mmCIF file of C-alpha atoms in Angstrom:
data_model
loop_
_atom_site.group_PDB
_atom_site.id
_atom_site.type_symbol
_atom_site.label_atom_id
_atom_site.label_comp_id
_atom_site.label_asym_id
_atom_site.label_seq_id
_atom_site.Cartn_x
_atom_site.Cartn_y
_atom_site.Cartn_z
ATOM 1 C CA UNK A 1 8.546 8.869 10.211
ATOM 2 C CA UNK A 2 11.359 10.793 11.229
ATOM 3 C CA UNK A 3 14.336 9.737 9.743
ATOM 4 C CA UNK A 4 15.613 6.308 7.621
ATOM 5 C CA UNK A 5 17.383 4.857 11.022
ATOM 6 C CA UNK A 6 15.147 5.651 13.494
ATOM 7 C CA UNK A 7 11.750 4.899 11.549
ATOM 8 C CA UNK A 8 8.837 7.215 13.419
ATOM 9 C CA UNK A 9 7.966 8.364 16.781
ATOM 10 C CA UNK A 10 5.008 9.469 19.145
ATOM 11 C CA UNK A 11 5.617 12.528 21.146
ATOM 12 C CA UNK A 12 4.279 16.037 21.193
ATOM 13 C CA UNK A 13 7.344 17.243 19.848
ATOM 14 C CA UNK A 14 10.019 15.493 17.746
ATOM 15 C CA UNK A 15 12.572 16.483 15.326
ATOM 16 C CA UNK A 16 12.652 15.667 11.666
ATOM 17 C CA UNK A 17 14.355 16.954 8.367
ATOM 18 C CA UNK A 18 12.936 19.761 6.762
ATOM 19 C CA UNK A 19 13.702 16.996 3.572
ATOM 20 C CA UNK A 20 10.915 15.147 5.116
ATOM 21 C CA UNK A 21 8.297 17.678 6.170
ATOM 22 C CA UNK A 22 5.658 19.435 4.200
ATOM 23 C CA UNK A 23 3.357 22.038 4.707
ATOM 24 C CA UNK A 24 -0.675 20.466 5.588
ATOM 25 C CA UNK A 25 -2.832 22.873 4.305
ATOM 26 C CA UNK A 26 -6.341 23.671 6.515
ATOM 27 C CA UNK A 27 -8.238 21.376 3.997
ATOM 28 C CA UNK A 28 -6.359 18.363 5.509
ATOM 29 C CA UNK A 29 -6.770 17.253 8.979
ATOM 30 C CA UNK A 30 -4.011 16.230 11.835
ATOM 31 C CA UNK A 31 -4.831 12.495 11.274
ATOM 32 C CA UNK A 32 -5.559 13.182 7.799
ATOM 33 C CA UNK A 33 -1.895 14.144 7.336
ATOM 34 C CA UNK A 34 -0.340 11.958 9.801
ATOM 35 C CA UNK A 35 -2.017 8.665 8.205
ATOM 36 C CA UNK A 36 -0.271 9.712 4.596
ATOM 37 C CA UNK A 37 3.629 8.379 5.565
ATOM 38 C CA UNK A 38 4.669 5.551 5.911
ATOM 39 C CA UNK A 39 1.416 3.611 4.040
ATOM 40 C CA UNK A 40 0.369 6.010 1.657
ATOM 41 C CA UNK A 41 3.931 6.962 0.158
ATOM 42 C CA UNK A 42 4.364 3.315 0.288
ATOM 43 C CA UNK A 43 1.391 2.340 -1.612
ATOM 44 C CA UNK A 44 1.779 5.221 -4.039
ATOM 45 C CA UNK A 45 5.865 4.217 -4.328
ATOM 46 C CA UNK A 46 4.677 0.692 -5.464
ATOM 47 C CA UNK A 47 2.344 1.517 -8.184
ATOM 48 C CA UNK A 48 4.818 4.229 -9.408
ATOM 49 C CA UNK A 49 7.767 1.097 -9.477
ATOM 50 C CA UNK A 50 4.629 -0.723 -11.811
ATOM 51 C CA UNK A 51 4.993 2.170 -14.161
ATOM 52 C CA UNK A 52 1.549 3.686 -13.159
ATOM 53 C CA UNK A 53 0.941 7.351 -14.373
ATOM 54 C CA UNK A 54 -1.345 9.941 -12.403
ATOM 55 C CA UNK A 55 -1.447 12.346 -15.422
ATOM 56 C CA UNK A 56 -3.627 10.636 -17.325
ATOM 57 C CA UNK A 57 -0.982 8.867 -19.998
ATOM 58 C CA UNK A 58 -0.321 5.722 -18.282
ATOM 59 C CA UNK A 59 -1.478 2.379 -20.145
ATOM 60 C CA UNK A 60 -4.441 0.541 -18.613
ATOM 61 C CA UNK A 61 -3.229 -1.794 -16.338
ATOM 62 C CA UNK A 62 -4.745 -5.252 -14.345
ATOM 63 C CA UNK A 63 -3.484 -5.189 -10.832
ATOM 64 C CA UNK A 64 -4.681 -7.382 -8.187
ATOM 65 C CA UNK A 65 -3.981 -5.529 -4.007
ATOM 66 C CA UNK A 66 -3.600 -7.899 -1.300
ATOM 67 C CA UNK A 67 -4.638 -6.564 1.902
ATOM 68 C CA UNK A 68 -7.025 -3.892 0.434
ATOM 69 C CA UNK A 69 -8.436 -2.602 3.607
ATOM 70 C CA UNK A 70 -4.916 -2.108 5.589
ATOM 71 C CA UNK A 71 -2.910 0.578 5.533
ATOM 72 C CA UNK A 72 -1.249 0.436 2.714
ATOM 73 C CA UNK A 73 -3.998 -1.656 0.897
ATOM 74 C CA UNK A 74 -6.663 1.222 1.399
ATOM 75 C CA UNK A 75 -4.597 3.960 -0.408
ATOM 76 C CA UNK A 76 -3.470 1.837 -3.244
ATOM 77 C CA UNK A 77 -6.593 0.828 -4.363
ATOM 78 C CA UNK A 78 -7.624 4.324 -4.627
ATOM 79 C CA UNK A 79 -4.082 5.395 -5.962
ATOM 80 C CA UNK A 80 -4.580 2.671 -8.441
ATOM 81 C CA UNK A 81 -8.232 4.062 -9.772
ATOM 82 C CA UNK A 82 -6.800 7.283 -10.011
ATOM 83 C CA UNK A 83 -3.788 6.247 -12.494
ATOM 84 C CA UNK A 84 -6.609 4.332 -14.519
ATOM 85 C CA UNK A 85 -6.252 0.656 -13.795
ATOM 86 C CA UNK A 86 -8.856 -1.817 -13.187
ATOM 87 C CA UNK A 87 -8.573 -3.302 -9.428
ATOM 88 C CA UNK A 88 -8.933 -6.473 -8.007
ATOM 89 C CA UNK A 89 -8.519 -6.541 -4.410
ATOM 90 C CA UNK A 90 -8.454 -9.222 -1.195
ATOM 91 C CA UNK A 91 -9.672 -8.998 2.358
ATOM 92 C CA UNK A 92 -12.242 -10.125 4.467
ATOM 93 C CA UNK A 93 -15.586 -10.577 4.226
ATOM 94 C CA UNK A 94 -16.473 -8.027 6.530
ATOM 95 C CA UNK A 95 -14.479 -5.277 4.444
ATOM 96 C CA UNK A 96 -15.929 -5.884 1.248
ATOM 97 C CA UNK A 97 -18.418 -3.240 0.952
ATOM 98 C CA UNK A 98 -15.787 -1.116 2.070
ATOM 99 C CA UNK A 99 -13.246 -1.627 -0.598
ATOM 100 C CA UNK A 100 -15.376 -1.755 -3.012
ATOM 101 C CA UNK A 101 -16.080 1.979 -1.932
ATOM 102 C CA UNK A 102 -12.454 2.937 -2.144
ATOM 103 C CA UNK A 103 -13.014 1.798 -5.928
ATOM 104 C CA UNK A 104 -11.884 -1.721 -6.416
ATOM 105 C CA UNK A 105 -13.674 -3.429 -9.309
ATOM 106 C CA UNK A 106 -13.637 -6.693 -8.234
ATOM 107 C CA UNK A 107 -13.038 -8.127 -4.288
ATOM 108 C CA UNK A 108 -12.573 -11.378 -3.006
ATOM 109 C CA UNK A 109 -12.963 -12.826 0.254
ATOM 110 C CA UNK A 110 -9.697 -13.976 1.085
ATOM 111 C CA UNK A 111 -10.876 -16.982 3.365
ATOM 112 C CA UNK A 112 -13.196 -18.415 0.054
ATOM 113 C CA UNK A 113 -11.191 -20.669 -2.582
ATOM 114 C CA UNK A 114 -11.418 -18.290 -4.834
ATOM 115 C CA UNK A 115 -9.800 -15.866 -2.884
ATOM 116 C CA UNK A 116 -7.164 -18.150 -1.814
ATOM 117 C CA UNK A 117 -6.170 -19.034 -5.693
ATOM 118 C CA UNK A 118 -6.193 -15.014 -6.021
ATOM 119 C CA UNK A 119 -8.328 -15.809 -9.180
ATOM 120 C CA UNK A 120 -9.934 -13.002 -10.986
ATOM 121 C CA UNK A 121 -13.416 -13.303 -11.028
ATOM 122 C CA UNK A 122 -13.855 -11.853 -14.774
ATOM 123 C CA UNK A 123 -10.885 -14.014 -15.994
ATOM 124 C CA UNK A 124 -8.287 -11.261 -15.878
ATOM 125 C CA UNK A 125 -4.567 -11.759 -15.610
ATOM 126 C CA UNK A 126 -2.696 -9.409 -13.792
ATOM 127 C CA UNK A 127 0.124 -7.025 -15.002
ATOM 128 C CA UNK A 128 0.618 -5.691 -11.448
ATOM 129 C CA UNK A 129 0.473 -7.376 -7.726
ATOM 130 C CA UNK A 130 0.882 -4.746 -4.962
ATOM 131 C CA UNK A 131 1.115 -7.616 -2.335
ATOM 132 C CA UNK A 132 0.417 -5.543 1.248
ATOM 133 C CA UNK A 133 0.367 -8.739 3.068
ATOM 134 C CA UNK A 134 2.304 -12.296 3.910
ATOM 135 C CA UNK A 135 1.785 -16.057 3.744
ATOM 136 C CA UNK A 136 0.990 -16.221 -0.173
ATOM 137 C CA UNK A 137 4.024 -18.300 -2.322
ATOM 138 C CA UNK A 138 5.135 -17.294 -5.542
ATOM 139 C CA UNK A 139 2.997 -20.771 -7.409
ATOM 140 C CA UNK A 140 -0.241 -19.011 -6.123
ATOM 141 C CA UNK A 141 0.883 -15.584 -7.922
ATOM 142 C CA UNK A 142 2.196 -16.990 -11.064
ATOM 143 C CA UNK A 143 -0.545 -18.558 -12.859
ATOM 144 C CA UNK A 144 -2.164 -15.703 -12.312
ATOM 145 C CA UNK A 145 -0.092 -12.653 -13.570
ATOM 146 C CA UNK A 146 0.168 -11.733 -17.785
ATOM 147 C CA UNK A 147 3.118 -12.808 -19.699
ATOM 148 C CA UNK A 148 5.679 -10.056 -18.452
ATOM 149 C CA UNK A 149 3.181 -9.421 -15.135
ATOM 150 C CA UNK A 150 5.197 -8.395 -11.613
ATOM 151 C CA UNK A 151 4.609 -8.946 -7.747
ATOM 152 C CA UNK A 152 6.034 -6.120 -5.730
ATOM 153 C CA UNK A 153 6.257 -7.333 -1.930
ATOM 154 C CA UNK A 154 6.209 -4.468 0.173
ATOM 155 C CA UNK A 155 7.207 -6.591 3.594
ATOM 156 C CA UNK A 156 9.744 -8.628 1.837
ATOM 157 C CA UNK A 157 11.965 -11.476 3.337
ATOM 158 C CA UNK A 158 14.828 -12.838 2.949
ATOM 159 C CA UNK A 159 13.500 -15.386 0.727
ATOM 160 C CA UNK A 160 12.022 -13.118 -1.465
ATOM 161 C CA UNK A 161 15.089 -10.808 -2.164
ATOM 162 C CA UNK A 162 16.712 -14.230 -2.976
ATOM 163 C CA UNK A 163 14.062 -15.377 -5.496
ATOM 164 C CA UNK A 164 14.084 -11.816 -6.615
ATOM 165 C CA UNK A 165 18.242 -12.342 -7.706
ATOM 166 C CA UNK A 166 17.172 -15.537 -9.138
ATOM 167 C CA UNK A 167 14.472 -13.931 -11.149
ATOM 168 C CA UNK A 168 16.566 -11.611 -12.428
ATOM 169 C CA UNK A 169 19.666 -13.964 -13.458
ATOM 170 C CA UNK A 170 17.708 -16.222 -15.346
ATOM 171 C CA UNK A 171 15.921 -13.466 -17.165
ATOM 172 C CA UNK A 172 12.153 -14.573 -16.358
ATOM 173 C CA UNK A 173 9.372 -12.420 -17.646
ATOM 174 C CA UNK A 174 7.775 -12.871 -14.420
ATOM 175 C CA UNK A 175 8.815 -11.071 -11.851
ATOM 176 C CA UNK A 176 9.269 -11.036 -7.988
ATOM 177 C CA UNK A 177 9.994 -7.020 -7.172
ATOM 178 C CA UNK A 178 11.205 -6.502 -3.366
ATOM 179 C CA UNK A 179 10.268 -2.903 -2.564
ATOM 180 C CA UNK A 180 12.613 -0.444 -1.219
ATOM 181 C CA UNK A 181 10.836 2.620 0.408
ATOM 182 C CA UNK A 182 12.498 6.152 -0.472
ATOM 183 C CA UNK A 183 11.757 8.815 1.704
ATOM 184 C CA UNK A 184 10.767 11.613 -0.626
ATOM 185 C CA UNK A 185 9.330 15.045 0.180
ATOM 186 C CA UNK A 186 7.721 15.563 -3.677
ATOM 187 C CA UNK A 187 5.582 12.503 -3.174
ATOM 188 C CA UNK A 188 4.701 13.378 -0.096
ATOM 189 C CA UNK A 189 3.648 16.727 -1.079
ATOM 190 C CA UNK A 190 2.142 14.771 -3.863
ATOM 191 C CA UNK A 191 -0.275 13.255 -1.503
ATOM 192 C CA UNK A 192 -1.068 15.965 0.540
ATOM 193 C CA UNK A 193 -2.550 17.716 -2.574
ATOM 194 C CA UNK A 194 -5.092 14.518 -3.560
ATOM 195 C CA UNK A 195 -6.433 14.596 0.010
ATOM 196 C CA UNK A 196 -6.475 18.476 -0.364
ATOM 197 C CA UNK A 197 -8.639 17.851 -3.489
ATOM 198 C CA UNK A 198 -11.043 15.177 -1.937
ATOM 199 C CA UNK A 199 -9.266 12.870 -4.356
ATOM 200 C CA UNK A 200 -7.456 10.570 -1.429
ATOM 201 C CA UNK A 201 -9.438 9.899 1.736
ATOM 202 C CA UNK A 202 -8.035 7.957 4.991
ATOM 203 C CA UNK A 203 -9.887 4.891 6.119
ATOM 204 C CA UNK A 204 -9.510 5.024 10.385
ATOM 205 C CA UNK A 205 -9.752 2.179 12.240
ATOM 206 C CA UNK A 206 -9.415 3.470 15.651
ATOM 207 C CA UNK A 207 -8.208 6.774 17.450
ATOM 208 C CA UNK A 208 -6.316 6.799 20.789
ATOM 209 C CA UNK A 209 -5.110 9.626 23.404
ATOM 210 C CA UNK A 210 -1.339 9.180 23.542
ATOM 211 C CA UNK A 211 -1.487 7.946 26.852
ATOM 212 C CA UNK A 212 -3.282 4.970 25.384
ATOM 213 C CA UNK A 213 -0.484 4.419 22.623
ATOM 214 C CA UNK A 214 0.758 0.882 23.598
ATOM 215 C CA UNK A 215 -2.705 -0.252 23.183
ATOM 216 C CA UNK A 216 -2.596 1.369 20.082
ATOM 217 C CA UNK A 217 0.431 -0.284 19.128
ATOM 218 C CA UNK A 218 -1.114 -3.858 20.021
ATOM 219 C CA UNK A 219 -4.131 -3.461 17.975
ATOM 220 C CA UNK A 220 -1.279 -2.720 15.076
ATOM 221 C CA UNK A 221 0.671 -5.214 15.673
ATOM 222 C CA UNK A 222 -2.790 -7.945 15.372
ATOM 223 C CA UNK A 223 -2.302 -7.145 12.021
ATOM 224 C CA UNK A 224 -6.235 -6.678 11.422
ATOM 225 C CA UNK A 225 -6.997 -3.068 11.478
ATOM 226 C CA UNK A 226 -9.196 -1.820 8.648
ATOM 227 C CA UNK A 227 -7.099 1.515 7.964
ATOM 228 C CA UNK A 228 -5.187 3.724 9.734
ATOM 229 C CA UNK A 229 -5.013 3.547 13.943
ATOM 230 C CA UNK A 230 -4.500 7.209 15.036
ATOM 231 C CA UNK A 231 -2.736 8.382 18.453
ATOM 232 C CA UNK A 232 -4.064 12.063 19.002
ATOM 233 C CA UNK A 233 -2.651 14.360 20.915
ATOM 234 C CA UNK A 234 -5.306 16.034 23.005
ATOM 235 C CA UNK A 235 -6.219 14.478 26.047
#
């Protein structure tokens, strides 16, 4: 990511902020580091919106991931182990194993019924939704989350900022939380300093020379990578 306007880039030299750049230590790795904005700050910026704590104070916490074994899903389910909430998480079938790795407590398959209703499978209600995906409507997530439970819709539409407003007017409990991303160097650092520790780890899909970046960027855009999809440098 290089700046708010311009989003990222892939080149062997770009420009960015010094507001936006950290040090990577020798413990972290090129794609280590470059896998960590925009999904991990993302992730991490969502469960800090849900009032999650990484100090060890936070309540404990129900929250169900979409998309677990994205981008985006990958690091929040470990993000959300580490501030002490219990995880239920979605994919498909042949990620299951792997999420349950990253430390989700329960997953469901999202092609079964059960994963469809986004039903927990030990009866829990959620307090928290980290939704890293599209295509689910706001009467699947509602008889689902607690009394005062929240969906925060990190690719949100139109239609959900406008149910969002709604939401708000009418004072429901429930509610409907579009997420807007703030670049921010501490949280970045913040990140950085987990993977240091062994404490965050990068799920890679796929690795490509730069030459092969718009194949790259097609396997992206499928919307079915398990992880992060890396352009390297070296040839």
């Amino acid at each position: 990511m290089l700046d708010f306007w311009n989003a990222g880039g892939l080149a062997e030299y770009a420009v960015a902020s010094v507001n936006m750049t950290v040090d990577r230590p020798p413990e972290v790795s090129a794609a280590e580091g470059a896998s960590l904005p925009i999904a991990a700050l993302t992730a991490l910026q969502a469960l800090r919106y849900s009032g999650t704590m990484f100090d060890g104070t936070g309540q404990p916490k129900n929250v169900l991931i979409t998309a677990a074994s994205g981008g985006v899903g990958s690091f929040a389910v470990q993000l959300a182990k580490l501030g002490n909430l219990h995880v239920t998480a979605t994919c498909g079938a042949r990620n299951v194993d792997l999420v349950k790795r990253l430390g989700a407590d329960e997953v469901l398959d999202y092609k079964t019924p059960e994963g469809k209703s986004l039903s927990s499978p030990s009866g829990r209600k959620y307090d928290v939704v980290i939704h890293c995906t599209v295509g689910i409507s706001w009467s699947t997530f509602e008889p689902n989350l607690a009394a005062n439970g929240m969906v925060i819709d990190i690719t949100p539409t139109p239609w959900t900022w406008f149910r969002s407003v709604v939401k708000r007017l009418t004072f429901a409990k429930k509610k409907l939380v579009p997420l807007i991303f703030v670049q921010a160097k501490e949280d970045l650092r913040f990140l950085v300093q987990l993977v240091r520790d062994g404490k965050l780890t990068t799920v890679v899909d796929s690795r490509h020379r730069l030459s092969e970046a718009a194949a790259a960027w097609a396997k992206s855009m499928e919307g079915h990578a398990t992880g992060k999809i890396i352009v390297e440098m070296g040839e």
